[in-house]
Coordinates of C-alpha atoms and ligand atoms in Angstrom, one line a residue:
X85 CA 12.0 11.7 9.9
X86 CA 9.7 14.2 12.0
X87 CA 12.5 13.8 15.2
X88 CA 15.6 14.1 12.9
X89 CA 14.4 17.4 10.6
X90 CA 13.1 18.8 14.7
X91 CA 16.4 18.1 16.6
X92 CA 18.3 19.8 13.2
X93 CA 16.5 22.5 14.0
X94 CA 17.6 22.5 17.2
X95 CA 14.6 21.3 19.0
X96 CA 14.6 19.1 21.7
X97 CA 12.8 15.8 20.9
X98 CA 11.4 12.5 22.3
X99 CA 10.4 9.7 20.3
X100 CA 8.0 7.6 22.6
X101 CA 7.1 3.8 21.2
X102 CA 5.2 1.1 22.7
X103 CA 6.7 -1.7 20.7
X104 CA 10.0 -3.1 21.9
X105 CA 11.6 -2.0 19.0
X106 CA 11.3 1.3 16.8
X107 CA 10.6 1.3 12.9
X108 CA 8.9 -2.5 12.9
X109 CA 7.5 -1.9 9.3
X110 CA 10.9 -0.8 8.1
X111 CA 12.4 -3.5 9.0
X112 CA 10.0 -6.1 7.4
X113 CA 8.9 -3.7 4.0
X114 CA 9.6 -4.9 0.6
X115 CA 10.4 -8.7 1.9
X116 CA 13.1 -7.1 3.8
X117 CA 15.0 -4.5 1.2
X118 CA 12.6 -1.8 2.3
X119 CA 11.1 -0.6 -1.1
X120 CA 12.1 3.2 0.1
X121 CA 10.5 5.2 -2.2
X122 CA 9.8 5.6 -6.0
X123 CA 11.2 7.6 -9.1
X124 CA 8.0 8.8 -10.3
X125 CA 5.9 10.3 -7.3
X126 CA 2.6 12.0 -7.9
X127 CA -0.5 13.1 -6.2
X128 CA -2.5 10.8 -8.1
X129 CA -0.7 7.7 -6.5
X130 CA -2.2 8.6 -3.3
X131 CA -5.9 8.2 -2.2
X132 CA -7.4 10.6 0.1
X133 CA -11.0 12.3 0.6
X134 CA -8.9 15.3 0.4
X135 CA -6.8 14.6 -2.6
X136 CA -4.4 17.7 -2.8
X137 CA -3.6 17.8 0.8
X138 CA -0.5 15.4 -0.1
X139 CA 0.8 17.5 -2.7
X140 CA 2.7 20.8 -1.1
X141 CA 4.6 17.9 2.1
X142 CA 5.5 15.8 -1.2
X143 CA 6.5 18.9 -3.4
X144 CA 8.9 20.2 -0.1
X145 CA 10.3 16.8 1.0
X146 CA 10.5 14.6 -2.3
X147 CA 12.2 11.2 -3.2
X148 CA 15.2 13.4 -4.4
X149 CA 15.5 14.5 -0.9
X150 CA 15.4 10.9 0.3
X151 CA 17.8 9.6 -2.1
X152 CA 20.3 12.1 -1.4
X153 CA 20.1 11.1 2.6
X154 CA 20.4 7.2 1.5
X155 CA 23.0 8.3 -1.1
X156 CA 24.5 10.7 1.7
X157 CA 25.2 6.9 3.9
X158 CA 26.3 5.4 1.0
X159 CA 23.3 2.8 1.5
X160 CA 23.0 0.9 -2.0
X161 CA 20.0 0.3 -3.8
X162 CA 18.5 -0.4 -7.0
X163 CA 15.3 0.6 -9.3
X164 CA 12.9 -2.5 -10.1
X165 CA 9.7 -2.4 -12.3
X166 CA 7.8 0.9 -12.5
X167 CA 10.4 3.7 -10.8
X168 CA 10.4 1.6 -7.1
X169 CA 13.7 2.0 -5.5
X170 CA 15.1 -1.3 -3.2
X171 CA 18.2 -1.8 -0.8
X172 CA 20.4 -3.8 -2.3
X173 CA 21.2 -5.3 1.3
X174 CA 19.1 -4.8 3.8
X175 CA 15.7 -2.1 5.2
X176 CA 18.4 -2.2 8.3
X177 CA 20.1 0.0 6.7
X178 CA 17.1 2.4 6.0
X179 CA 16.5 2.3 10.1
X180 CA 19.9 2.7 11.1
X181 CA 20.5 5.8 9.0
X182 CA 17.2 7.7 10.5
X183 CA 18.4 6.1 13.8
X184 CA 22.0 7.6 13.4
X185 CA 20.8 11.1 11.6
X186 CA 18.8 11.2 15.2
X187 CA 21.2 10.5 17.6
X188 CA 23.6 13.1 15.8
X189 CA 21.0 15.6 16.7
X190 CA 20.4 14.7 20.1
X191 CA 16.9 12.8 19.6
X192 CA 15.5 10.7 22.1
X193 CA 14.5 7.1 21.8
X194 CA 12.0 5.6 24.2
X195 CA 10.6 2.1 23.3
X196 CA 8.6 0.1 25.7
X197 CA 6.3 3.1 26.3
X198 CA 3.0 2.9 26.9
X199 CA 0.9 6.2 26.4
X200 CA -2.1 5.8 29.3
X201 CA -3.6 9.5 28.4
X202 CA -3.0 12.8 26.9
X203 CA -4.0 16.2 28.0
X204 CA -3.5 19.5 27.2
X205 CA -2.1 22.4 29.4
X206 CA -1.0 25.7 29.4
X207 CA 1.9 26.5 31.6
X208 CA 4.2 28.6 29.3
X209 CA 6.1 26.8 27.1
X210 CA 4.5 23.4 27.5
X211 CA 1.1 22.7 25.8
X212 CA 0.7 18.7 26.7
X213 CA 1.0 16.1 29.4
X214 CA 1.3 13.0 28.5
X215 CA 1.0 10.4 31.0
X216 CA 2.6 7.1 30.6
X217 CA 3.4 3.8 33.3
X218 CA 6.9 5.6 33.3
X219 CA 5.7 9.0 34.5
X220 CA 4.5 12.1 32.8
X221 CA 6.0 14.4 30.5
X222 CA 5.3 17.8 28.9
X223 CA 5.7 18.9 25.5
X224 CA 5.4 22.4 23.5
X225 CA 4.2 20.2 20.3
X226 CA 2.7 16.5 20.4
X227 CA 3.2 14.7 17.1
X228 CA 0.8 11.3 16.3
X229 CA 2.9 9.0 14.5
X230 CA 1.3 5.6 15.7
X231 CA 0.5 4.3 11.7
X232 CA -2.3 2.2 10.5
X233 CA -4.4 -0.7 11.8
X234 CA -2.4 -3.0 9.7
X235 CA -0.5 -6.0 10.8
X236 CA -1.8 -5.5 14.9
X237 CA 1.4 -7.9 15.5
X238 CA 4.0 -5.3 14.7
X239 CA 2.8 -3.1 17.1
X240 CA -0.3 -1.1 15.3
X241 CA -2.7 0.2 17.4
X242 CA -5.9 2.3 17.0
X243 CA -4.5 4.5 19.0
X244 CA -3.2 7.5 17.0
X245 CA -7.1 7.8 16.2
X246 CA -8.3 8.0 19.7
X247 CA -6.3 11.0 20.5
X248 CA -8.0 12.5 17.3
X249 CA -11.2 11.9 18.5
X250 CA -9.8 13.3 21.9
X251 CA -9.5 16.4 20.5
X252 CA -12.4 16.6 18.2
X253 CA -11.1 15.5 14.9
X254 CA -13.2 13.3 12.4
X255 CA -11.7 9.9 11.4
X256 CA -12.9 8.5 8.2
X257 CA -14.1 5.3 8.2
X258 CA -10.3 3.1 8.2
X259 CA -10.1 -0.6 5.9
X260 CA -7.3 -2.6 5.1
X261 CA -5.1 -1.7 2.5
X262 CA -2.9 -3.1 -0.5
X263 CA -4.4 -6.7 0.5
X264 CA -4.6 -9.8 -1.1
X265 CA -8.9 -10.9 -2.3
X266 CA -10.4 -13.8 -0.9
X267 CA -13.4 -16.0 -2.3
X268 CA -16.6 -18.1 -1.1
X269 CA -17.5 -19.1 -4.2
X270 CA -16.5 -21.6 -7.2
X271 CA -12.7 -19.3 -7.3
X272 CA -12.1 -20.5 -3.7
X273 CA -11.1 -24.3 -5.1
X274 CA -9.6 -22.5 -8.0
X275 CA -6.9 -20.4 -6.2
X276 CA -6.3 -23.4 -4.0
X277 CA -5.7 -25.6 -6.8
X278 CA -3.9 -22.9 -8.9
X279 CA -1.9 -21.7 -5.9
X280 CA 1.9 -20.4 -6.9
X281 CA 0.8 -19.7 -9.9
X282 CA 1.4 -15.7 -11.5
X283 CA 0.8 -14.7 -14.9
X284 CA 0.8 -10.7 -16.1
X285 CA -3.0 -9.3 -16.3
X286 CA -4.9 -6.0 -16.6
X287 CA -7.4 -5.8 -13.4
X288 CA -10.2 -3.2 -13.1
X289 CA -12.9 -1.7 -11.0
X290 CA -14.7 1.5 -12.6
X291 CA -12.2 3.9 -10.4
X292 CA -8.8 2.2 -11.4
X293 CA -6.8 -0.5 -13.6
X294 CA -3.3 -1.7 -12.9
X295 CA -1.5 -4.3 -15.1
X296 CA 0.7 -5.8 -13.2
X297 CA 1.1 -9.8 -12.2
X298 CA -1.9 -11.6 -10.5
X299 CA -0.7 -14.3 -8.4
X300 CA -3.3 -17.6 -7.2
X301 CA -2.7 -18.6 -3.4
X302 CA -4.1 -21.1 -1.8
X303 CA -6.4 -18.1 0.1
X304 CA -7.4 -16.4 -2.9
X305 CA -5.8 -14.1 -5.4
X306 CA -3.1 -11.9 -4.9
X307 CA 0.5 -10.2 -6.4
X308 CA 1.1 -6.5 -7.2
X309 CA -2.1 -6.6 -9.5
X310 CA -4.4 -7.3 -7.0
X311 CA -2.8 -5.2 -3.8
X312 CA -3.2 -2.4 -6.0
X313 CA -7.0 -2.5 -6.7
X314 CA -7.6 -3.7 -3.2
X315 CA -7.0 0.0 -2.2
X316 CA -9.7 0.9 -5.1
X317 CA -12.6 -2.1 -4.5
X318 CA -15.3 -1.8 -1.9
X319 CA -16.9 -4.6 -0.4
X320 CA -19.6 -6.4 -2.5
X321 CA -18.2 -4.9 -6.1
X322 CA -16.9 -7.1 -9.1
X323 CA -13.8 -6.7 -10.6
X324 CA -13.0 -7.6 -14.1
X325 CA -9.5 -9.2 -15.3
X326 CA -7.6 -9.4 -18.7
X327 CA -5.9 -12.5 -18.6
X328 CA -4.6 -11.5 -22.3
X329 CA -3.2 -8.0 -21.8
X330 CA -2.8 -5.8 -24.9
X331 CA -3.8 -8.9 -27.4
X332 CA -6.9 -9.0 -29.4
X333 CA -8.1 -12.5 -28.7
X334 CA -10.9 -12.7 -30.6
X335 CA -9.1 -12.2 -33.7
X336 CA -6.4 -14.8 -32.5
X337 CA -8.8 -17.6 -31.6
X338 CA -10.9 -17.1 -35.0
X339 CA -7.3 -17.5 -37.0
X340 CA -6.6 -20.8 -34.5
X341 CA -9.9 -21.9 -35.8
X342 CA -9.0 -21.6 -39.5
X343 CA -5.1 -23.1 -38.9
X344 CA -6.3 -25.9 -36.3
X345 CA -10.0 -26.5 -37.0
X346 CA -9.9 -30.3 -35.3
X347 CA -8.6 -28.9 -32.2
X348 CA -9.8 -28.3 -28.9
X349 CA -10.2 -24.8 -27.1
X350 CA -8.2 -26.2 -24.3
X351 CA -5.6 -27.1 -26.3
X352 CA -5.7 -23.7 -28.7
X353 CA -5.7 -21.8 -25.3
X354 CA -2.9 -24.0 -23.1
X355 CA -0.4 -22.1 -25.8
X356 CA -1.0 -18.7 -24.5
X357 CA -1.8 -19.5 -20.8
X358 CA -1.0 -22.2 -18.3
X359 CA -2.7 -25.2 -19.1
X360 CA -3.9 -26.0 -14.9
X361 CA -5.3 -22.4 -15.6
X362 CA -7.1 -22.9 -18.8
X363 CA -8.6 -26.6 -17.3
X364 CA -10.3 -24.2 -14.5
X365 CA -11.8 -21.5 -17.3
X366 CA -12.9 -24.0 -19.3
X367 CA -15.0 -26.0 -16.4
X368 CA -15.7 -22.6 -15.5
X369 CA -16.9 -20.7 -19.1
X370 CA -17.0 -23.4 -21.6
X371 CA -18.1 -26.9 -20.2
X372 CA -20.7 -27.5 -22.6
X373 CA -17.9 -26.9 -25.4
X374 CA -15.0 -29.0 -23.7
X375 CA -14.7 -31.7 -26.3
X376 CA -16.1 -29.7 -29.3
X377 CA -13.6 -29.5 -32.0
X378 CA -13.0 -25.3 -33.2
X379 CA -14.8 -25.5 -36.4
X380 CA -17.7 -26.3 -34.4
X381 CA -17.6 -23.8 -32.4
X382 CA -19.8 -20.4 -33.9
X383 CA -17.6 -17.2 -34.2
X384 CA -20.1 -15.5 -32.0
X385 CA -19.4 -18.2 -29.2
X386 CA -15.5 -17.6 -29.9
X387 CA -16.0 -13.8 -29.8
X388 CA -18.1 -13.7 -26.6
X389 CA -15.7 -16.2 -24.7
X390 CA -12.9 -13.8 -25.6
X391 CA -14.6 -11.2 -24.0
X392 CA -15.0 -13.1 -20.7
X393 CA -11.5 -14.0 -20.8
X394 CA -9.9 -10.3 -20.8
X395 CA -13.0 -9.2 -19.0
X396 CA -13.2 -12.3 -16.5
X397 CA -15.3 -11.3 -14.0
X398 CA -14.5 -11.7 -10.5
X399 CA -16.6 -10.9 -7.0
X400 CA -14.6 -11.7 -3.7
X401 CA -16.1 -12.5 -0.8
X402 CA -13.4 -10.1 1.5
X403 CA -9.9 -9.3 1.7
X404 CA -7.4 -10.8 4.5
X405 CA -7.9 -8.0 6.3
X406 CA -5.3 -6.1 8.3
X407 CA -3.5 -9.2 9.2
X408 CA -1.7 -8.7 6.0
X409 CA -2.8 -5.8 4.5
X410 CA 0.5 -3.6 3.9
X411 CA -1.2 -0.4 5.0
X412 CA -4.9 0.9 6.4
X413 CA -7.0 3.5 3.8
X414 CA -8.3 6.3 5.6
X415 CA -7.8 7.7 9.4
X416 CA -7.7 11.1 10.4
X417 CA -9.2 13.9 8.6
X418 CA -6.7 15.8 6.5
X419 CA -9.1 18.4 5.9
X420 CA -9.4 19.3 10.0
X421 CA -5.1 19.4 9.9
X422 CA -2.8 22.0 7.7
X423 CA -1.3 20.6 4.8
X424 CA 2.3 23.0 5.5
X425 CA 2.5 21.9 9.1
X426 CA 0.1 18.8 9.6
X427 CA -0.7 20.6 12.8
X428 CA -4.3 20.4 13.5
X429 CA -6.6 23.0 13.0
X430 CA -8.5 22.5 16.6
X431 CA -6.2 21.8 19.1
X432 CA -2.7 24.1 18.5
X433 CA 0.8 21.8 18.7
X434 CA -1.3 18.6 17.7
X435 CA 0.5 17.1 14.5
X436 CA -0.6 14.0 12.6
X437 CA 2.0 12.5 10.1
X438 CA 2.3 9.4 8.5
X439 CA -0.3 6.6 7.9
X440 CA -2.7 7.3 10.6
X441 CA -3.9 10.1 8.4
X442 CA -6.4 10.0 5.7
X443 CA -3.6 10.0 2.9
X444 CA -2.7 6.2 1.6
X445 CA -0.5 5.5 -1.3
X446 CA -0.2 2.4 -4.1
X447 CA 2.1 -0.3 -3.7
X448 CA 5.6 1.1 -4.9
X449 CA 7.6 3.2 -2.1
X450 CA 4.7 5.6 -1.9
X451 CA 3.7 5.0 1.7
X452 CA 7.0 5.6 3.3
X453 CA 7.7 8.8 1.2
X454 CA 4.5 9.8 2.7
X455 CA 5.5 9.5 5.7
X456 CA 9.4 11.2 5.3
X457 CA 7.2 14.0 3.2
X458 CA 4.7 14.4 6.2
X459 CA 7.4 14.0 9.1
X460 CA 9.6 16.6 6.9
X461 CA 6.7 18.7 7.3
X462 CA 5.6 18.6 10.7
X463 CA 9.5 18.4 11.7
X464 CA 9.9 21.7 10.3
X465 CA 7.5 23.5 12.7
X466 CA 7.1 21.6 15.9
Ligands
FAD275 C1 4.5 -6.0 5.5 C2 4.5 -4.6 5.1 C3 5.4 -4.2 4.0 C4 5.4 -2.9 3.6 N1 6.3 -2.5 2.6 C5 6.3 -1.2 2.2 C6 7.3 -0.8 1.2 O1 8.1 -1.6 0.8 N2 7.2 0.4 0.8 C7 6.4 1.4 1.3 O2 6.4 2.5 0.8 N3 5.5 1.0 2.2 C8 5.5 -0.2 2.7 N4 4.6 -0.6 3.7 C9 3.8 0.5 4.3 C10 4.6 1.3 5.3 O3 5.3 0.4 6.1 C11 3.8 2.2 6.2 O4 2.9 3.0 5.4 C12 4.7 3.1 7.0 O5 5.5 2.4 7.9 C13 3.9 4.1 7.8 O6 4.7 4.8 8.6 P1 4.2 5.5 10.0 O7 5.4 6.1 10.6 O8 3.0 6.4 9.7 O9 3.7 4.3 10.9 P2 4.4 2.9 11.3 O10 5.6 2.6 10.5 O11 3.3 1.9 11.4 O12 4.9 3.2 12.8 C14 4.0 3.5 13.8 C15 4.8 3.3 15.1 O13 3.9 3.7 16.2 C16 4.0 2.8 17.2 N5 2.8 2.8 18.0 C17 1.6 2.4 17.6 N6 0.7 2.5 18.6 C18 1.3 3.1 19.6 C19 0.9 3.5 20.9 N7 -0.3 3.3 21.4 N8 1.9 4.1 21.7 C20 3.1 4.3 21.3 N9 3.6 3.9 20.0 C21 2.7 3.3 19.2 C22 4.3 1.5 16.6 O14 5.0 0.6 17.5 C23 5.2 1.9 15.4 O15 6.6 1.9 15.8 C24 4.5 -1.9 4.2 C25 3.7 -2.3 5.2 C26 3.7 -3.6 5.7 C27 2.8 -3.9 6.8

């Protein structure tokens, strides 16, 4: 995006990539139909020390823009849940249009390229050397776009970071992003043994709730609920989960007891959730009470176990890390680069864009309109 919006300018441009093959994450986002962007894009789906760095690159490149250049190639897509905006055939399609929109412009594409060192110089019009096994070259403006930590196989590298810290720039401490929990304790056996299954929930931490699905794998929990609080719990915090959204269970069980007073829990319970599920929350929250009949059961009992089941909570032992984490939370200080250009503040023709800076947005299309917003940016100045 950065290349395409600097060659229409006129500029000459050189996109330099150590991987074999530009655009990688492109290629494999949204299970392959590239979830491009989103109808509804605000600040406040992006986390950031900084917070309202993202907003003027979103407000001048927006997912308008985007979708007219996807509607420009006649490239079809389609909404799904909550404003995110798919392919209908293929992220190919996404690569080859920025691939095309460059090479109509005159951009350069260099893959196989590894960077051995950077320096800057001052001999008129260029302002860096870059070194690589192929030889050096000089540029007037040296733009980082080297992404996040996540998924090393795809060709991230920590890279992008070292040249910050080359030239004096902070990076905040970087963890995986959008990633599925795992467990060490008693809810390791149960997401093994309740793997495939998804069911719609409410999740929590104090800073954030998303309802969305929670999915059980066999290495812990996962699903669009859980990716999207990863980016909101730190290591060693709980997290609470409404496995009854919007219902008021107390009131329903305490009505189940008056229509079905000889029944079990289990059985009251296997109506509303899947009955493997309610077997594990009952060895789990009720095993003294597993073959007591309702009327038994005290309405205080009822009422407290209806709070532990939309409040169930949860500590994991981790995340899967950057192996499958879909992007990495912090990076380079936003608040050491301009929020017009993304040129830093330190060392002049030094632009950040993309992932590898401290901006990281939810699961929905946000992260690449970040970085077509923040290339738009820089691509407009270099
Ligand atoms: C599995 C998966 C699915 C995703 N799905 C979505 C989605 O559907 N929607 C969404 O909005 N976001 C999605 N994301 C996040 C999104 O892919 C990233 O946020 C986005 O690609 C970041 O763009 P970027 O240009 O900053 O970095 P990247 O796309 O990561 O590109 C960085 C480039 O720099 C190159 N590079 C790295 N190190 C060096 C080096 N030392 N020298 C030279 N080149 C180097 C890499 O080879 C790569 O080509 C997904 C991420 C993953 C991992």
């Amino acid at each position: 995006m950065c290349a395409m919006t600097a060659g229409q300018r006129g500029r000459r441009v050189l996109v330099l990539d150590s991987s074999n093959k530009i655009g990688k994450k492109i290629l494999m986002s949204g299970g392959g139909r590239c979830n491009f962007t989103n109808l509804y894009v605000e600040p406040g789906n992006f986390l950031s020390a900084n917070p309202h760095f993202c907003i003027s690159a979103l407000d001048r490149y927006t997912q308008w823009d985007f979708i007219a250049l996807v509607d420009k190639h006649r490239i079809p897509w389609h909404e799904r849940l909550h404003g995110q905006l798919f392919c209908n055939d293929s992220a190919k399609d996404i690569l080859a249009m920025l691939v095309a929109e460059c090479e109509q412009v005159g951009v350069g594409i260099r893959t196989h390229v590894e960077i051995t060192g950077i320096t800057a110089i001052d001999n008129g019009e260029a302002r860096f050397r870059v070194q690589t096994a192929k030889g050096d070259l000089t540029a007037h403006s040296l733009v980082v776009a080297t992404g996040g930590l996540s998924i090393p196989t795809l060709g991230a590298s920590g890279f992008g970071y070292d040249i910050a810290r080359q030239f004096g720039h902070s990076v905040l401490p970087t963890r995986a992003g959008l990633v599925p929990f795992t467990f060490s304790d008693a809810m390791k056996g149960v997401t093994e043994r309740l793997s495939g299954l998804a069911l719609p929930s409410t999740v929590s931490v104090p800073a954030a709730t998303f309802s969305e699905a929670l999915l059980f794998t066999h290495r812990g929990l996962s699903g669009p609920a859980v990716l999207q609080l990863s980016n909101y719990w730190q290591l060693g915090e709980t997290f609470s989960v409404d496995l009854l959204p919007g219902e008021n269970l107390a009131d329903w069980l305490k009505a189940q007891k008056r229509a079905h007073p000889k029944a079990l829990l289990r059985t009251v319970l296997g109506e509303r959730l899947a009955k493997a599920l309610v077997l594990e929350l009952q060895a789990l929250l009720w095993p003294a009470r597993a073959e007591t009949a309702m009327t038994d059961i005290p309405d205080a009992e009822l009422l407290a176990l209806a709070g532990e089941l939309q409040a169930w909570t949860l500590k994991p032992s981790g995340t899967e890390g950057y192996r499958t984490a879909e992007v990495t939370l912090g990076g380079v200080d936003t608040r050491e680069l301009s929020s017009r250009t993304m040129e830093s503040r330190l060392q002049p023709g030094l632009h950040f864009i993309g992932e590898v800076m401290d901006v990281t947005g939810w699961l929905g299309g946000f992260n690449f309109q970040w970085a077509w917003s923040s290339g738009h940016a820089a691509g407009q100045f270099v």
